[in-house]
């Protein structure tokens, strides 16, 4: 009979997500994962099967948390432009506040594994679609409220804003608030 598990699986996934986000999939060793998670490698693999399975769970967690944060900010009182600006600034501020500017885990994954790992790219595409859907809902609300141009295509605008955010997340690795905020304000003229 095996020893009972003395760790919370969700906590391990959160900690693994942080390790993958910081180092990437290929540069995160099993030893680093075990250390980050605070559990032995054997326990880690007995619970999650493989490094890849843990990575897939970490991508799902990152996607879910991102959409929850985004939706919470977008649903607060204010115009669509104000709420989208708040979300975009939140992402920039979060990136710039970190001692290691990691950017976006999904963008990092696309850059690392794009063209080589179809499963990872499906996870990235799904995460992007979740964010686009959140933006579409807010843009459509703005059109109903009269603070977004009636002729704006909600999907095309949402895709443009997501692309801008992905670029901001990369630029945040080397740029400052002033530059990034200026980009945000320029992008929001699309509304």
mmCIF file of C-alpha atoms in Angstrom:
data_model
loop_
_atom_site.group_PDB
_atom_site.id
_atom_site.type_symbol
_atom_site.label_atom_id
_atom_site.label_comp_id
_atom_site.label_asym_id
_atom_site.label_seq_id
_atom_site.Cartn_x
_atom_site.Cartn_y
_atom_site.Cartn_z
ATOM 1 C CA UNK A 1 0.000 0.000 0.000
ATOM 2 C CA UNK A 2 1.418 3.391 -1.038
ATOM 3 C CA UNK A 3 1.826 6.314 1.279
ATOM 4 C CA UNK A 4 -1.043 8.773 1.289
ATOM 5 C CA UNK A 5 -0.501 11.960 -0.668
ATOM 6 C CA UNK A 6 0.292 14.855 1.649
ATOM 7 C CA UNK A 7 -0.021 17.720 -0.811
ATOM 8 C CA UNK A 8 -2.801 19.548 -2.598
ATOM 9 C CA UNK A 9 -2.784 18.863 -6.361
ATOM 10 C CA UNK A 10 -4.049 22.374 -7.202
ATOM 11 C CA UNK A 11 -1.192 23.931 -5.248
ATOM 12 C CA UNK A 12 1.305 21.769 -7.106
ATOM 13 C CA UNK A 13 -0.184 22.816 -10.459
ATOM 14 C CA UNK A 14 0.009 26.483 -9.421
ATOM 15 C CA UNK A 15 3.645 26.131 -8.434
ATOM 16 C CA UNK A 16 4.491 24.173 -11.578
ATOM 17 C CA UNK A 17 2.762 26.850 -13.636
ATOM 18 C CA UNK A 18 5.041 29.457 -12.068
ATOM 19 C CA UNK A 19 8.123 27.370 -12.898
ATOM 20 C CA UNK A 20 7.064 26.744 -16.517
ATOM 21 C CA UNK A 21 6.077 30.404 -16.900
ATOM 22 C CA UNK A 22 9.477 31.550 -15.671
ATOM 23 C CA UNK A 23 11.712 29.013 -17.435
ATOM 24 C CA UNK A 24 9.632 27.620 -20.315
ATOM 25 C CA UNK A 25 8.735 24.011 -20.927
ATOM 26 C CA UNK A 26 12.093 22.821 -22.217
ATOM 27 C CA UNK A 27 14.172 24.624 -19.606
ATOM 28 C CA UNK A 28 12.172 23.405 -16.612
ATOM 29 C CA UNK A 29 13.738 20.202 -15.355
ATOM 30 C CA UNK A 30 11.924 17.554 -13.327
ATOM 31 C CA UNK A 31 14.131 18.505 -10.374
ATOM 32 C CA UNK A 32 13.084 22.169 -10.713
ATOM 33 C CA UNK A 33 9.432 21.130 -10.848
ATOM 34 C CA UNK A 34 9.753 18.987 -7.740
ATOM 35 C CA UNK A 35 11.559 21.785 -5.907
ATOM 36 C CA UNK A 36 9.039 24.428 -7.004
ATOM 37 C CA UNK A 37 6.126 22.188 -6.060
ATOM 38 C CA UNK A 38 7.667 21.210 -2.749
ATOM 39 C CA UNK A 39 7.167 17.493 -3.373
ATOM 40 C CA UNK A 40 9.379 14.596 -4.393
ATOM 41 C CA UNK A 41 9.769 13.713 -8.076
ATOM 42 C CA UNK A 42 8.184 10.328 -7.444
ATOM 43 C CA UNK A 43 5.088 11.878 -5.886
ATOM 44 C CA UNK A 44 4.926 14.420 -8.669
ATOM 45 C CA UNK A 45 4.971 11.791 -11.405
ATOM 46 C CA UNK A 46 2.716 9.379 -9.531
ATOM 47 C CA UNK A 47 0.095 12.123 -9.343
ATOM 48 C CA UNK A 48 0.494 13.838 -12.717
ATOM 49 C CA UNK A 49 2.002 11.103 -14.891
ATOM 50 C CA UNK A 50 4.636 13.141 -16.672
ATOM 51 C CA UNK A 51 6.213 16.545 -17.034
ATOM 52 C CA UNK A 52 4.051 17.069 -20.112
ATOM 53 C CA UNK A 53 0.809 16.252 -18.317
ATOM 54 C CA UNK A 54 1.744 18.719 -15.586
ATOM 55 C CA UNK A 55 2.584 21.328 -18.240
ATOM 56 C CA UNK A 56 -0.804 20.804 -19.904
ATOM 57 C CA UNK A 57 -2.523 21.289 -16.543
ATOM 58 C CA UNK A 58 -0.438 24.414 -15.930
ATOM 59 C CA UNK A 59 -1.506 25.854 -19.310
ATOM 60 C CA UNK A 60 -5.153 25.150 -18.467
ATOM 61 C CA UNK A 61 -4.736 26.829 -15.068
ATOM 62 C CA UNK A 62 -3.067 29.879 -16.628
ATOM 63 C CA UNK A 63 -5.884 30.167 -19.185
ATOM 64 C CA UNK A 64 -8.613 29.846 -16.566
ATOM 65 C CA UNK A 65 -7.012 32.339 -14.173
ATOM 66 C CA UNK A 66 -6.373 34.836 -16.965
ATOM 67 C CA UNK A 67 -9.968 34.769 -18.164
ATOM 68 C CA UNK A 68 -11.249 35.073 -14.582
ATOM 69 C CA UNK A 69 -9.058 38.130 -13.896
ATOM 70 C CA UNK A 70 -9.944 39.669 -17.245
ATOM 71 C CA UNK A 71 -13.682 39.143 -16.838
ATOM 72 C CA UNK A 72 -13.600 40.543 -13.315
ATOM 73 C CA UNK A 73 -11.907 43.740 -14.533
ATOM 74 C CA UNK A 74 -14.038 44.069 -17.676
ATOM 75 C CA UNK A 75 -17.266 43.690 -15.683
ATOM 76 C CA UNK A 76 -16.536 46.531 -13.269
ATOM 77 C CA UNK A 77 -18.361 49.842 -13.728
ATOM 78 C CA UNK A 78 -17.120 52.162 -16.453
ATOM 79 C CA UNK A 79 -17.068 52.497 -20.199
ATOM 80 C CA UNK A 80 -15.727 49.762 -22.402
ATOM 81 C CA UNK A 81 -12.649 51.847 -23.182
ATOM 82 C CA UNK A 82 -12.024 52.401 -19.444
ATOM 83 C CA UNK A 83 -12.425 48.711 -18.628
ATOM 84 C CA UNK A 84 -10.226 47.535 -21.519
ATOM 85 C CA UNK A 85 -7.609 50.145 -20.573
ATOM 86 C CA UNK A 86 -7.759 48.855 -16.979
ATOM 87 C CA UNK A 87 -7.192 45.267 -18.160
ATOM 88 C CA UNK A 88 -4.351 46.195 -20.489
ATOM 89 C CA UNK A 89 -2.655 48.313 -17.815
ATOM 90 C CA UNK A 90 -3.127 45.515 -15.285
ATOM 91 C CA UNK A 91 -1.221 43.116 -17.541
ATOM 92 C CA UNK A 92 1.565 45.652 -18.132
ATOM 93 C CA UNK A 93 1.779 46.592 -14.457
ATOM 94 C CA UNK A 94 1.857 42.930 -13.438
ATOM 95 C CA UNK A 95 4.681 42.211 -15.876
ATOM 96 C CA UNK A 96 6.723 45.237 -14.831
ATOM 97 C CA UNK A 97 6.288 44.507 -11.115
ATOM 98 C CA UNK A 98 7.975 41.109 -11.366
ATOM 99 C CA UNK A 99 11.701 40.810 -10.661
ATOM 100 C CA UNK A 100 11.924 38.609 -13.767
ATOM 101 C CA UNK A 101 9.775 39.988 -16.578
ATOM 102 C CA UNK A 102 8.188 36.791 -17.805
ATOM 103 C CA UNK A 103 5.531 38.175 -20.110
ATOM 104 C CA UNK A 104 2.613 35.912 -20.993
ATOM 105 C CA UNK A 105 2.918 32.165 -20.495
ATOM 106 C CA UNK A 106 0.828 31.512 -23.618
ATOM 107 C CA UNK A 107 2.952 33.827 -25.768
ATOM 108 C CA UNK A 108 6.097 32.255 -24.330
ATOM 109 C CA UNK A 109 4.737 28.792 -25.116
ATOM 110 C CA UNK A 110 3.877 29.817 -28.691
ATOM 111 C CA UNK A 111 7.382 31.197 -29.151
ATOM 112 C CA UNK A 112 9.048 28.121 -27.660
ATOM 113 C CA UNK A 113 6.904 25.337 -29.095
ATOM 114 C CA UNK A 114 5.183 26.893 -32.127
ATOM 115 C CA UNK A 115 5.519 24.781 -35.249
ATOM 116 C CA UNK A 116 6.790 21.821 -33.235
ATOM 117 C CA UNK A 117 3.999 20.930 -30.830
ATOM 118 C CA UNK A 118 0.436 20.864 -32.148
ATOM 119 C CA UNK A 119 -1.064 20.006 -28.752
ATOM 120 C CA UNK A 120 0.549 23.003 -27.066
ATOM 121 C CA UNK A 121 -0.585 25.252 -29.928
ATOM 122 C CA UNK A 122 -4.158 24.008 -29.478
ATOM 123 C CA UNK A 123 -3.957 25.053 -25.810
ATOM 124 C CA UNK A 124 -2.592 28.472 -26.802
ATOM 125 C CA UNK A 125 -5.315 28.937 -29.447
ATOM 126 C CA UNK A 126 -8.006 27.922 -26.979
ATOM 127 C CA UNK A 127 -6.701 30.406 -24.397
ATOM 128 C CA UNK A 128 -6.644 33.127 -27.042
ATOM 129 C CA UNK A 129 -10.211 32.337 -28.034
ATOM 130 C CA UNK A 130 -11.357 32.530 -24.400
ATOM 131 C CA UNK A 131 -9.843 36.003 -24.096
ATOM 132 C CA UNK A 132 -11.305 37.093 -27.452
ATOM 133 C CA UNK A 133 -14.753 35.965 -26.283
ATOM 134 C CA UNK A 134 -14.415 38.068 -23.120
ATOM 135 C CA UNK A 135 -13.413 41.087 -25.214
ATOM 136 C CA UNK A 136 -16.258 40.518 -27.690
ATOM 137 C CA UNK A 137 -18.799 40.473 -24.861
ATOM 138 C CA UNK A 138 -17.478 43.754 -23.469
ATOM 139 C CA UNK A 139 -17.285 45.399 -26.921
ATOM 140 C CA UNK A 140 -20.872 44.369 -27.668
ATOM 141 C CA UNK A 141 -21.936 45.780 -24.298
ATOM 142 C CA UNK A 142 -20.158 49.003 -25.218
ATOM 143 C CA UNK A 143 -22.042 49.120 -28.504
ATOM 144 C CA UNK A 144 -25.344 48.682 -26.651
ATOM 145 C CA UNK A 145 -24.303 51.385 -24.156
ATOM 146 C CA UNK A 146 -23.199 53.703 -26.964
ATOM 147 C CA UNK A 147 -19.541 54.006 -25.908
ATOM 148 C CA UNK A 148 -18.147 51.845 -28.742
ATOM 149 C CA UNK A 149 -18.631 52.698 -32.401
ATOM 150 C CA UNK A 150 -21.678 50.911 -33.786
ATOM 151 C CA UNK A 151 -19.781 50.003 -36.959
ATOM 152 C CA UNK A 152 -16.894 48.320 -35.079
ATOM 153 C CA UNK A 153 -16.651 44.591 -35.807
ATOM 154 C CA UNK A 154 -16.580 43.052 -32.299
ATOM 155 C CA UNK A 155 -14.527 39.982 -33.303
ATOM 156 C CA UNK A 156 -12.011 41.867 -35.431
ATOM 157 C CA UNK A 157 -11.603 44.502 -32.706
ATOM 158 C CA UNK A 158 -11.209 41.837 -30.015
ATOM 159 C CA UNK A 159 -8.591 40.021 -32.112
ATOM 160 C CA UNK A 160 -6.713 43.290 -32.661
ATOM 161 C CA UNK A 161 -6.760 44.085 -28.937
ATOM 162 C CA UNK A 162 -5.565 40.583 -28.031
ATOM 163 C CA UNK A 163 -2.755 40.884 -30.557
ATOM 164 C CA UNK A 164 -1.827 44.235 -29.026
ATOM 165 C CA UNK A 165 -1.810 42.724 -25.538
ATOM 166 C CA UNK A 166 0.403 39.866 -26.691
ATOM 167 C CA UNK A 167 2.797 42.417 -28.135
ATOM 168 C CA UNK A 168 2.669 44.427 -24.914
ATOM 169 C CA UNK A 169 3.568 41.308 -22.935
ATOM 170 C CA UNK A 170 6.659 40.812 -25.108
ATOM 171 C CA UNK A 171 7.546 44.518 -25.037
ATOM 172 C CA UNK A 172 7.180 44.599 -21.256
ATOM 173 C CA UNK A 173 10.351 42.527 -21.065
ATOM 174 C CA UNK A 174 12.344 45.593 -22.143
ATOM 175 C CA UNK A 175 10.084 48.683 -22.182
ATOM 176 C CA UNK A 176 8.782 51.065 -19.535
ATOM 177 C CA UNK A 177 5.305 52.124 -18.355
ATOM 178 C CA UNK A 178 5.272 55.312 -20.407
ATOM 179 C CA UNK A 179 5.884 53.532 -23.698
ATOM 180 C CA UNK A 180 3.506 50.678 -22.951
ATOM 181 C CA UNK A 181 0.711 52.965 -21.728
ATOM 182 C CA UNK A 182 1.082 55.042 -24.912
ATOM 183 C CA UNK A 183 0.640 51.863 -26.987
ATOM 184 C CA UNK A 184 -2.469 50.980 -24.977
ATOM 185 C CA UNK A 185 -4.000 54.406 -25.543
ATOM 186 C CA UNK A 186 -3.269 54.221 -29.274
ATOM 187 C CA UNK A 187 -4.818 50.735 -29.545
ATOM 188 C CA UNK A 188 -7.973 51.869 -27.791
ATOM 189 C CA UNK A 189 -8.644 54.438 -30.503
ATOM 190 C CA UNK A 190 -9.999 51.430 -32.450
ATOM 191 C CA UNK A 191 -13.123 51.622 -30.295
#
